[in-house]
Short mmCIF file of C-alpha atoms and ligand atoms in Angstrom, two decimals:
data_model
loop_
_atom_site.label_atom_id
_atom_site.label_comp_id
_atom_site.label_asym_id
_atom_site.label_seq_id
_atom_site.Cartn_x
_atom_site.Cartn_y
_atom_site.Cartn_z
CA UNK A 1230 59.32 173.34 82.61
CA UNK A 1231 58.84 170.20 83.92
CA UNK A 1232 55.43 168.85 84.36
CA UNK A 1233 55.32 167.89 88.04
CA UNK A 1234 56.99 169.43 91.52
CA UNK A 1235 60.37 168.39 92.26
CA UNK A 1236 60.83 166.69 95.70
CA UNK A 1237 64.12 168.58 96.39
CA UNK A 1238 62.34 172.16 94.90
CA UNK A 1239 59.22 171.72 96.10
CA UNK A 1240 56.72 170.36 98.91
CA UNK A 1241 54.89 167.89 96.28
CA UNK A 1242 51.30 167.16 97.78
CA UNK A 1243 50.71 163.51 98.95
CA UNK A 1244 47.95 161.46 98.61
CA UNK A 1245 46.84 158.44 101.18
CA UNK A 1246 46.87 156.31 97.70
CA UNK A 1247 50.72 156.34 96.42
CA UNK A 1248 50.28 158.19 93.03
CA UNK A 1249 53.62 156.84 91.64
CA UNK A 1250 54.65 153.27 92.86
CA UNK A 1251 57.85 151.76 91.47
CA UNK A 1252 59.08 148.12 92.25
CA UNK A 1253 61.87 146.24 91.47
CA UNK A 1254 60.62 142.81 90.99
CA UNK A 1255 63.17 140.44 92.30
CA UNK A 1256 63.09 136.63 93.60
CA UNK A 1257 61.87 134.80 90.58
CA UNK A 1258 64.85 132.68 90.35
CA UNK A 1259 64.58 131.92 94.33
CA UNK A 1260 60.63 131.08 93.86
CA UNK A 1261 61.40 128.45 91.09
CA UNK A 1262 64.29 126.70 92.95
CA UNK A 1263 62.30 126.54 95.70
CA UNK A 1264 60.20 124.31 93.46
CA UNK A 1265 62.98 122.64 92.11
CA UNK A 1266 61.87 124.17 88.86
CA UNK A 1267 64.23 125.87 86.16
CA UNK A 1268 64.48 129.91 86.84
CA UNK A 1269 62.57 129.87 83.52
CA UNK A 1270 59.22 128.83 85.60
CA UNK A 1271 59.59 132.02 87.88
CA UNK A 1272 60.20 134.05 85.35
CA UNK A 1273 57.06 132.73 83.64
CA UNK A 1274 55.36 133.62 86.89
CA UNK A 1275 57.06 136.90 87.41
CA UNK A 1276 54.64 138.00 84.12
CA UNK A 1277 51.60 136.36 85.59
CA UNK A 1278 51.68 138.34 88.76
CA UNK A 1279 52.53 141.60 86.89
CA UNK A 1280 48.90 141.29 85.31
CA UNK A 1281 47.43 140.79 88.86
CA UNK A 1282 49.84 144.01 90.20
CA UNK A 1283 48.43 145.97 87.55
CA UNK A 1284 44.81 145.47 87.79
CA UNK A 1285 44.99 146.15 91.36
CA UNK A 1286 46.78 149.47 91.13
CA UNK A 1287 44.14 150.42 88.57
CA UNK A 1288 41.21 149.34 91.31
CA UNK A 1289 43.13 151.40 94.17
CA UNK A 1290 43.60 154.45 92.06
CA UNK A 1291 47.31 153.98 91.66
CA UNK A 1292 48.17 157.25 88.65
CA UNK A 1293 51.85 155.57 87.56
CA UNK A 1294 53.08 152.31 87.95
CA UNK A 1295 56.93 151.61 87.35
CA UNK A 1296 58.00 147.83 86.65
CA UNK A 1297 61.80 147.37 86.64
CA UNK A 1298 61.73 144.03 84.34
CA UNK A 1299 65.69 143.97 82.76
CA UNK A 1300 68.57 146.01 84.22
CA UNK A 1301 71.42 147.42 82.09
CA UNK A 1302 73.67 144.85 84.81
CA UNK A 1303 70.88 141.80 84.06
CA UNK A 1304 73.66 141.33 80.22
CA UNK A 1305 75.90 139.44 82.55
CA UNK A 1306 73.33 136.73 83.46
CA UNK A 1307 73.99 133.68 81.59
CA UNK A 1308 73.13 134.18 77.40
CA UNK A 1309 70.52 131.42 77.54
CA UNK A 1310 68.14 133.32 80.43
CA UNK A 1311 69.11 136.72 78.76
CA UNK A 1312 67.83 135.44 75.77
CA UNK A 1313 64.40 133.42 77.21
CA UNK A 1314 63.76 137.29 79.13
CA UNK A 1315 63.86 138.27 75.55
CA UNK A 1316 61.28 136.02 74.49
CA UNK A 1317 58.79 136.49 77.74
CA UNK A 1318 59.15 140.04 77.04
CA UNK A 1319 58.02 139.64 73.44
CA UNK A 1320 55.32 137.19 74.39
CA UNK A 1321 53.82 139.81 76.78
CA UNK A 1322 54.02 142.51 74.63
CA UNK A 1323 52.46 140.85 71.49
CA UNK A 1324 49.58 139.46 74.14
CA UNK A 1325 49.29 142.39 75.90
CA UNK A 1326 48.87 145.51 74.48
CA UNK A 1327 45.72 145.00 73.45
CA UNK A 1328 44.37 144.16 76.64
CA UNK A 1329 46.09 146.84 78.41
CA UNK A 1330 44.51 149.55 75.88
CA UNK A 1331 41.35 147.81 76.74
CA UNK A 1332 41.59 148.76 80.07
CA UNK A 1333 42.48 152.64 79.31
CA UNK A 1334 46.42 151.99 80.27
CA UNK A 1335 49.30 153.76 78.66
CA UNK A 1336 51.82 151.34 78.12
CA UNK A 1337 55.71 153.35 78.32
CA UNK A 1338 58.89 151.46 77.81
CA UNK A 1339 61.51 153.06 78.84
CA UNK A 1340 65.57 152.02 79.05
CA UNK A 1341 67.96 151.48 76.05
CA UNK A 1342 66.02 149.29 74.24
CA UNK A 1343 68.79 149.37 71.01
CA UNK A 1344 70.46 146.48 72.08
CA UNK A 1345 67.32 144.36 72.48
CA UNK A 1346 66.78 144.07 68.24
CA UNK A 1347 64.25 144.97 65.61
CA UNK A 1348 61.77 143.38 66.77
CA UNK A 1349 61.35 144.53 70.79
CA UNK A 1350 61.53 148.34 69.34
CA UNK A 1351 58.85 148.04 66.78
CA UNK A 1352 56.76 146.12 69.35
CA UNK A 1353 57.05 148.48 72.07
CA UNK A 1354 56.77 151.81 69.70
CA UNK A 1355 53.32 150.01 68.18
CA UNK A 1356 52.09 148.96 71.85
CA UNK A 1357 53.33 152.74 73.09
CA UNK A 1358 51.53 154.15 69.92
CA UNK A 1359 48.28 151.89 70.75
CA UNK A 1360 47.89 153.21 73.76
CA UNK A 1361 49.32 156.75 74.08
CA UNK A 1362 46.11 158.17 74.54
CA UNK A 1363 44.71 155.83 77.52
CA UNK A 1364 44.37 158.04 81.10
CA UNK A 1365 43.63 155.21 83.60
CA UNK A 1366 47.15 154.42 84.58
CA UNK A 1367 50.38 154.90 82.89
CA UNK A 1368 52.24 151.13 83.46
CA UNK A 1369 56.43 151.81 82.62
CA UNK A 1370 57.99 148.78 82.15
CA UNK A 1371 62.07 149.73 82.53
CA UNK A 1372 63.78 146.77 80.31
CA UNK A 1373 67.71 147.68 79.55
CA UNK A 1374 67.30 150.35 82.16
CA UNK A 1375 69.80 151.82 84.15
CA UNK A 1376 69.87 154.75 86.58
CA UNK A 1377 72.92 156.10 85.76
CA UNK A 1378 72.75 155.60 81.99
CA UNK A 1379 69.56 157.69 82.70
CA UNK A 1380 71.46 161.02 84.09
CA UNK A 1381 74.35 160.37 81.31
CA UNK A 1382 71.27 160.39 78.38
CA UNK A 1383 69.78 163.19 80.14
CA UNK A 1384 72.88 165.16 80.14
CA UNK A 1385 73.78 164.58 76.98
CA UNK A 1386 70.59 165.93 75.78
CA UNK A 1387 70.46 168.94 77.36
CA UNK A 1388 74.22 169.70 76.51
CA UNK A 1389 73.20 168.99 72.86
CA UNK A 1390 70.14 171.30 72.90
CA UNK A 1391 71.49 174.02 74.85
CA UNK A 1392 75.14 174.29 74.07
CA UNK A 1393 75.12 178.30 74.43
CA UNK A 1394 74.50 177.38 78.38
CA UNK A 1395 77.75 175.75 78.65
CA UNK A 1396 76.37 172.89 81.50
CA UNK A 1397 74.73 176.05 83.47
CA UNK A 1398 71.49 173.85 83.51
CA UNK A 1399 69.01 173.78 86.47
CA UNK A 1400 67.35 170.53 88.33
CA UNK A 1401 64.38 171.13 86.50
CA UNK A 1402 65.57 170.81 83.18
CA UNK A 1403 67.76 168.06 83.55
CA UNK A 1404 64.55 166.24 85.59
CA UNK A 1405 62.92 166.75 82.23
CA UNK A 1406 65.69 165.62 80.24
CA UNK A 1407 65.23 161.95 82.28
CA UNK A 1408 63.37 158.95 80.59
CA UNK A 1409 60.43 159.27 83.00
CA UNK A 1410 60.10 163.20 82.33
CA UNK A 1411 56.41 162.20 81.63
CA UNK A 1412 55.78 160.93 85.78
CA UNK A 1413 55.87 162.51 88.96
CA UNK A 1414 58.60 161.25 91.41
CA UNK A 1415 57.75 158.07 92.65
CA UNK A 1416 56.01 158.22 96.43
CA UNK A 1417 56.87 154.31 97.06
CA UNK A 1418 59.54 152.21 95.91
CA UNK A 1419 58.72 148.09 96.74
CA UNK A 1420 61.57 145.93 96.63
CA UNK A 1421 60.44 142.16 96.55
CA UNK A 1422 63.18 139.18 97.38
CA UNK A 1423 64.48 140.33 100.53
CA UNK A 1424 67.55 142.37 98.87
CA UNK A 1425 67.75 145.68 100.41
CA UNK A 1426 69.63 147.78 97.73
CA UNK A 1427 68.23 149.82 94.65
CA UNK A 1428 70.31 147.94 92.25
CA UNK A 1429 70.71 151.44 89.43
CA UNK A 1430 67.03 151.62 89.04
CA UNK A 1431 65.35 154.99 89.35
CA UNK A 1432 68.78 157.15 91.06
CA UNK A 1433 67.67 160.76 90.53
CA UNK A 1434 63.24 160.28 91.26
CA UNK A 1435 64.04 158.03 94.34
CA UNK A 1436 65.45 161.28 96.71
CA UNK A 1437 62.62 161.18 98.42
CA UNK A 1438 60.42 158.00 97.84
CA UNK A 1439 59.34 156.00 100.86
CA UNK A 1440 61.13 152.55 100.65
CA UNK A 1441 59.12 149.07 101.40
CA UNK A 1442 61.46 145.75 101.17
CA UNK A 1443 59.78 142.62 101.32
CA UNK A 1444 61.09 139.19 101.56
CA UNK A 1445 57.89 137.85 99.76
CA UNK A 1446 59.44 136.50 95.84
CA UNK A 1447 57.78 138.20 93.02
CA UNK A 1448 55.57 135.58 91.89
CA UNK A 1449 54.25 135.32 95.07
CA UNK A 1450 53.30 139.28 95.25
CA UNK A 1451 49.68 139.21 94.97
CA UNK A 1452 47.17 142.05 95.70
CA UNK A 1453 47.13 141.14 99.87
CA UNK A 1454 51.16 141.78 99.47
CA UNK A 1455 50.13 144.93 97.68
CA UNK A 1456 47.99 146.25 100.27
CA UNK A 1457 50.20 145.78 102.87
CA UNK A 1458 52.83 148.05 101.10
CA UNK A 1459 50.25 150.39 100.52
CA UNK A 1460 49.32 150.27 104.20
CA UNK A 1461 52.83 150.78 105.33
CA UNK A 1462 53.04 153.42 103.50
CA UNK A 1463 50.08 155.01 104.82
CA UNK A 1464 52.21 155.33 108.22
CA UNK A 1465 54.69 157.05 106.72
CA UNK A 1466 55.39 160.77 107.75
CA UNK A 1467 56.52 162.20 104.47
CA UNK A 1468 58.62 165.53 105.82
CA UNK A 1469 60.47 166.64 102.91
CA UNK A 1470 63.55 168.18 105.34
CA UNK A 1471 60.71 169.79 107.48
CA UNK A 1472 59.88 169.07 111.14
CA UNK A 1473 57.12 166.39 112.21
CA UNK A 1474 55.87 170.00 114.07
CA UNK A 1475 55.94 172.06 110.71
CA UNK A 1476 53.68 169.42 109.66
CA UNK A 1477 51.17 169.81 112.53
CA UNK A 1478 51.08 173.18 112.13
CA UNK A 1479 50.50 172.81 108.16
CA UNK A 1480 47.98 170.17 108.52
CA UNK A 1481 45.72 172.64 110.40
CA UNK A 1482 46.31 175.91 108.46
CA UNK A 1483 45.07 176.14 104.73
CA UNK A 1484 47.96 174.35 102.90
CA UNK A 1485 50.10 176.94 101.03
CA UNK A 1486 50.43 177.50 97.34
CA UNK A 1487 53.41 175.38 96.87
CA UNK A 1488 51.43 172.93 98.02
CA UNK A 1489 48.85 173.06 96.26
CA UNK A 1490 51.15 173.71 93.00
C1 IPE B 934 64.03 139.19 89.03
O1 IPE B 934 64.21 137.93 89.52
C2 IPE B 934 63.84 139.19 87.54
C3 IPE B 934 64.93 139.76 86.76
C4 IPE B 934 66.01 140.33 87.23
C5 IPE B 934 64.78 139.69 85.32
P1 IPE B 934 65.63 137.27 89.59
O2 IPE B 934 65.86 136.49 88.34
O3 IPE B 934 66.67 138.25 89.92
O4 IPE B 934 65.43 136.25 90.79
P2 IPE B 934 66.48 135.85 91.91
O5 IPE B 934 67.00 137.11 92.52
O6 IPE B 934 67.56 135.07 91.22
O7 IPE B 934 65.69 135.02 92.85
C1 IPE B 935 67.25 143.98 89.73
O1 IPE B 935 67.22 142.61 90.03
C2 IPE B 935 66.73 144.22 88.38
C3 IPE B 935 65.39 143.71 88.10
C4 IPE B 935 64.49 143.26 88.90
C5 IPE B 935 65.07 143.78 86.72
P1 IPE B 935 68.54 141.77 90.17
O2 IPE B 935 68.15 140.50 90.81
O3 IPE B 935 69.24 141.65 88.86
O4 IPE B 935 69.41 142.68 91.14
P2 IPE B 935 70.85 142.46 91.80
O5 IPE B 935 71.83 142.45 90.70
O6 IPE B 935 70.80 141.16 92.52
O7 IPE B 935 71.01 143.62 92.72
MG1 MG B 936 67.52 138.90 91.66
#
């Protein structure tokens, strides 16, 4: 059984503080020309303000926070910025880790990292190893991630391990067949840069996320930017496929065992 209440199964409980917040962190390229610097610079940036993103989910209580840093599309970019994402992504995790663990973080990695070589996997299984234990926030970083390569791993697992039930599987076993099997469903998806799409990231947890696009760039997403995504999202009525008068009516009686679930 999976370990948290599907959105499409269940009523899952929400918080005023997001538990889950995932955000595709786009605009880095757009911040440095700005500048009339190479993409490289926002790039460079785009790590800075990760640290600052991170430390203030931690001080608002934030459970999961989901980073989408390399798509399974971002191959086609140009072989000299795929390869310099390589390199910022093995510069934060050697620097890193350390200081995340630290700070009681679990750090999880999730995507096909394969492709990425040697020495990204034995990085990110030592950082993940480091800090499996941490409870203060899980940060997911999703490098060589795609949605859809998500639901094809997932199925394939669950065809391997249960071949007697010839694809008879239910959502919650292929939820728990995903990468992110160890988070609840996100409750807000950011999208920095002003695009208004979810580019493959997160296709199956996102049924029911609240959605907050920005046109701020990623480097310039500080903790103010944060709050105010937070905030929006405080005005949200989250209705699951009920009515806004089901809700009323809920908010006054006890709330029911599903709920509470
Ligand atoms: C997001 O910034 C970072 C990655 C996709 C790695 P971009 O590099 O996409 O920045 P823009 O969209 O070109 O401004
Ligand atoms: C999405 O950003 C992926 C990441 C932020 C890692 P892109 O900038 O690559 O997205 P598209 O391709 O423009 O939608
Ligand atoms: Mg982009």
């Amino acid at each position: 059984m999976p370990l948290f209440p599907s959105s499409t199964r269940d009523i899952p409980q929400v918080k005023a503080v997001p538990r889950h917040i995932a955000i595709i962190m786009d605009g880095n390229g757009r911040w440095a020309k700005h500048r009339m610097l190479p993409r490289a610079a926002g790039h460079k940036r785009g790590v800075e303000i990760v640290r600052e993103a991170v430390k203030a989910c931690v001080s608002r209580g934030v459970e999961y926070l989901t980073l989408f840093a390399f798509s399974s599309e971002n191959w086609r970019r140009p072989e000299e910025e795929v390869s310099m994402l390589k390199g910022l992504f093995i510069m934060a995790l050697e620097r890193e880790a350390a200081k995340l663990h630290r700070n009681g973080i679990r750090l999880r990695v999730v995507g096909d990292l394969a492709p990425f070589g040697n020495k990204i996997t034995d990085l990110v299984e030592r950082a993940e190893q480091l800090t499996q234990a941490n409870n203060k926030m899980t940060l997911t970083i999703a490098a060589n991630y795609g949605g859809r390569w998500d639901l094809l791993q997932a199925m394939r697992r669950l065809v391997e391990s249960m071949p007697e039930q010839r694809g008879t599987f239910t959502e919650e076993q292929l939820a728990s067949c995903l990468a992110m099997a160890y988070a609840p469903e996100p409750d807000l998806f950011i999208r920095t840069g002003g695009e208004q799409r979810i580019s493959n990231f997160l296709l199956w947890q996102l049924a029911y996320s609240e959605f907050y696009f920005t046109e701020t760039l990623w480097p310039d997403f500080d903790s103010a930017a944060l709050d105010r995504a937070i905030a929006s999202y405080q005005r949200r009525e989250r209705r699951f496929g009920r009515t806004s008068e089901q809700l009323e009516s809920a908010g006054r009686a006890p709330p029911s065992k599903r709920e509470l679930a």
